[in-house]
Amino acid sequence: MGRVPKRVDHEERRRQIADALLRTAATRGLHATGMREVAAEAGVSLRLVQYYFGTKEELLLSAMQYLAAQFSQRALARINRLKETGNPVTPRDVIAAILTEGLPADDERRTFTVLYTAYFALSLTDPALAIAPLVRNSAAVIDVVAAQLRAGQAAGGTPAGLDPDLEAVSLLTMSAGLGTSVLGGQSSVEQAQAVIDYNLDRLFPHPSQR
């Protein structure tokens, strides 16, 4: 009997290659990262990278989507840690976890902010780089925040006159601006966190929601 070929986990292989791109881009810059460098970092052949991702643009987009998924997982982990304390998790807690995760306060979050911002900037002048999937990712996060604000209104912790959708857009665009401000040295992480807390105090003025 011949040997049974080892089953290849294609999704795991794709993730391995995308992770290699993220590691390489974190040191070389996204614009200077090509498929050869990614293949070398992943320890696979260039042809294998091309098999899973036909073009550099496809590879970049997939890597950004993995990056967005990691962001969501880390925000969810923050929320789960709050649940483990035994205290009820409020809508403010959920929004705070999302906004705080967006601050480049450690290497992992800094890499996320740098690469996501770099991809967005490159996409503005390179039509081959798809931006629509990342816009959908952002819209999904905005929807989560808006839903939490509605829950806050229902619970009486958020003023009824506020528009949850517009407030959610304001919070997420503010968070993105704070991230680049910290990267550029205009704000410290502590100042950025204070801005987030200030806005959450405005949206959740009821003491029980803090």
C-alpha positions as MATLAB code, in Angstrom:
seq = 'MGRVPKRVDHEERRRQIADALLRTAATRGLHATGMREVAAEAGVSLRLVQYYFGTKEELLLSAMQYLAAQFSQRALARINRLKETGNPVTPRDVIAAILTEGLPADDERRTFTVLYTAYFALSLTDPALAIAPLVRNSAAVIDVVAAQLRAGQAAGGTPAGLDPDLEAVSLLTMSAGLGTSVLGGQSSVEQAQAVIDYNLDRLFPHPSQR';
ca = [
       0.000    0.000    0.000;
       1.182    3.486   -0.804;
       1.494    6.191    1.789;
      -1.631    8.234    2.412;
      -0.925   11.858    1.504;
      -1.029   14.209    4.457;
      -4.208   16.269    4.353;
      -3.390   19.934    3.916;
      -5.384   22.396    6.011;
      -5.741   25.073    3.354;
      -7.218   27.686    5.677;
      -4.360   27.172    8.128;
      -1.828   27.491    5.292;
      -3.472   30.719    4.093;
      -3.356   32.083    7.634;
       0.317   31.088    7.960;
       1.173   33.050    4.809;
      -0.956   36.050    5.802;
       0.697   36.116    9.231;
       4.086   36.111    7.513;
       3.039   39.140    5.486;
       1.971   40.962    8.646;
       5.284   40.212   10.380;
       7.296   41.318    7.354;
       5.248   44.471    6.773;
       5.555   45.423   10.442;
       9.325   45.804    9.980;
       9.753   46.633    6.258;
       6.575   48.627    5.684;
       3.542   47.456    3.746;
       4.593   49.195    0.535;
       7.983   47.418    0.516;
       6.650   43.924    1.213;
       6.449   41.622   -1.804;
       5.447   38.011   -2.291;
       9.074   36.814   -2.305;
       9.726   38.342    1.113;
       6.514   36.805    2.434;
       7.441   33.376    1.058;
      10.844   33.576    2.750;
       9.300   34.659    6.061;
       6.681   31.877    5.914;
       9.300   29.279    4.959;
       7.409   28.250    1.812;
       8.011   28.574   -1.909;
       6.982   31.600   -3.927;
       4.829   29.300   -6.061;
       2.893   28.193   -2.994;
       2.179   31.818   -2.045;
       0.992   32.423   -5.606;
      -1.168   29.284   -5.423;
      -3.078   30.562   -2.408;
      -2.994   34.253   -3.347;
      -2.819   34.907   -7.057;
      -1.569   38.464   -6.716;
       0.128   40.630   -4.126;
      -3.100   42.649   -3.908;
      -5.108   39.551   -2.953;
      -2.513   38.671   -0.327;
      -2.558   42.181    1.148;
      -6.346   42.249    1.386;
      -6.506   38.810    3.009;
      -3.857   39.844    5.525;
      -5.844   42.977    6.398;
      -8.958   40.876    6.922;
      -7.025   38.565    9.259;
      -5.823   41.673   11.063;
      -9.407   42.915   11.465;
     -10.491   39.507   12.760;
      -7.681   39.568   15.342;
      -8.843   43.027   16.444;
     -12.371   41.696   16.993;
     -11.059   38.677   18.912;
      -8.993   40.875   21.231;
     -11.941   43.218   21.888;
     -14.130   40.198   22.651;
     -11.456   38.837   24.995;
     -11.541   42.157   26.885;
     -15.302   41.849   27.272;
     -15.035   38.218   28.398;
     -12.470   39.185   31.058;
     -14.992   41.689   32.407;
     -17.642   38.956   32.529;
     -15.282   36.764   34.535;
     -15.282   39.337   37.345;
     -18.916   38.444   38.003;
     -20.131   42.017   37.522;
     -22.735   42.742   34.821;
     -21.192   43.975   31.562;
     -22.836   47.251   30.545;
     -23.181   48.742   27.050;
     -20.529   51.267   28.049;
     -18.138   48.410   28.913;
     -18.576   46.866   25.464;
     -17.976   50.159   23.649;
     -14.994   50.969   25.878;
     -13.441   47.584   25.063;
     -13.750   48.242   21.323;
     -12.382   51.792   21.483;
      -9.528   50.916   23.844;
      -8.486   48.013   21.639;
      -8.028   50.546   18.836;
      -5.373   52.490   20.753;
      -1.769   51.576   19.793;
      -0.797   51.035   23.417;
       1.339   47.899   22.878;
       3.216   46.226   20.017;
       0.240   44.176   18.813;
      -2.157   47.113   18.721;
       0.506   49.399   17.256;
       1.079   46.937   14.407;
      -2.668   46.824   13.751;
      -2.922   50.621   13.565;
       0.198   51.034   11.415;
      -0.701   48.345    8.868;
      -4.418   49.115    8.646;
      -3.657   52.814    8.148;
      -0.925   52.025    5.602;
      -3.257   49.781    3.589;
      -5.951   52.442    3.550;
      -3.449   55.082    2.401;
      -2.099   52.827   -0.381;
      -5.621   51.982   -1.561;
      -6.367   55.661   -2.202;
      -3.857   55.741   -5.069;
      -3.846   52.073   -6.146;
      -7.157   50.934   -7.687;
      -5.990   47.288   -7.496;
      -6.187   47.381   -3.689;
      -9.760   46.652   -2.637;
     -11.074   48.903    0.123;
     -14.744   47.816    0.129;
     -14.186   44.758    2.405;
     -12.435   46.924    4.986;
     -15.253   49.465    4.793;
     -17.686   46.616    5.498;
     -15.566   45.569    8.494;
     -15.716   49.126    9.857;
     -19.458   49.336    9.210;
     -19.972   46.108   11.177;
     -18.110   47.570   14.184;
     -20.153   50.784   13.914;
     -23.336   48.695   13.947;
     -22.201   46.931   17.141;
     -21.503   50.268   18.864;
     -24.847   51.728   17.706;
     -26.661   48.660   19.063;
     -24.948   49.110   22.429;
     -25.986   52.773   22.520;
     -29.583   51.723   21.835;
     -29.310   49.217   24.670;
     -28.004   52.040   26.873;
     -30.997   54.180   25.943;
     -33.383   51.314   26.715;
     -31.745   50.868   30.122;
     -31.930   54.582   30.873;
     -28.163   55.097   31.015;
     -27.866   56.956   27.695;
     -29.802   60.168   26.918;
     -32.867   59.367   24.797;
     -32.305   62.319   22.479;
     -28.976   61.072   21.115;
     -28.791   59.513   17.644;
     -27.092   56.090   18.179;
     -25.997   55.734   14.537;
     -24.384   59.174   14.313;
     -22.803   58.791   17.743;
     -21.363   55.400   16.724;
     -19.789   56.887   13.592;
     -18.403   59.748   15.688;
     -16.853   57.359   18.202;
     -15.199   55.124   15.602;
     -13.817   57.990   13.538;
     -12.582   59.612   16.755;
     -10.906   56.332   17.716;
      -9.157   56.105   14.344;
      -7.954   59.695   14.677;
      -6.694   59.066   18.192;
      -4.767   56.034   16.959;
      -2.878   58.003   14.314;
      -2.372   60.860   16.790;
      -0.661   58.471   19.220;
       1.452   56.993   16.410;
       2.538   60.455   15.317;
       3.402   61.556   18.846;
       0.755   64.311   19.046;
      -1.011   62.487   21.887;
       0.064   60.063   24.550;
      -1.858   56.837   25.101;
      -3.057   58.292   28.409;
      -4.387   61.429   26.718;
      -6.145   59.355   24.070;
      -7.718   57.144   26.738;
      -8.860   60.269   28.594;
     -10.608   61.494   25.430;
     -12.384   58.141   25.102;
     -13.446   58.220   28.766;
     -14.633   61.831   28.425;
     -16.901   60.937   25.511;
     -18.221   57.805   27.202;
     -19.065   59.859   30.297;
     -21.095   62.130   28.025;
     -22.918   59.202   26.413;
     -23.423   57.298   29.673;
     -23.997   59.988   32.320;
     -25.994   57.707   34.613;
     -23.718   56.483   37.461;
     -24.876   52.856   37.128;
     -23.615   52.784   33.538;
     -20.061   53.783   34.436;
];
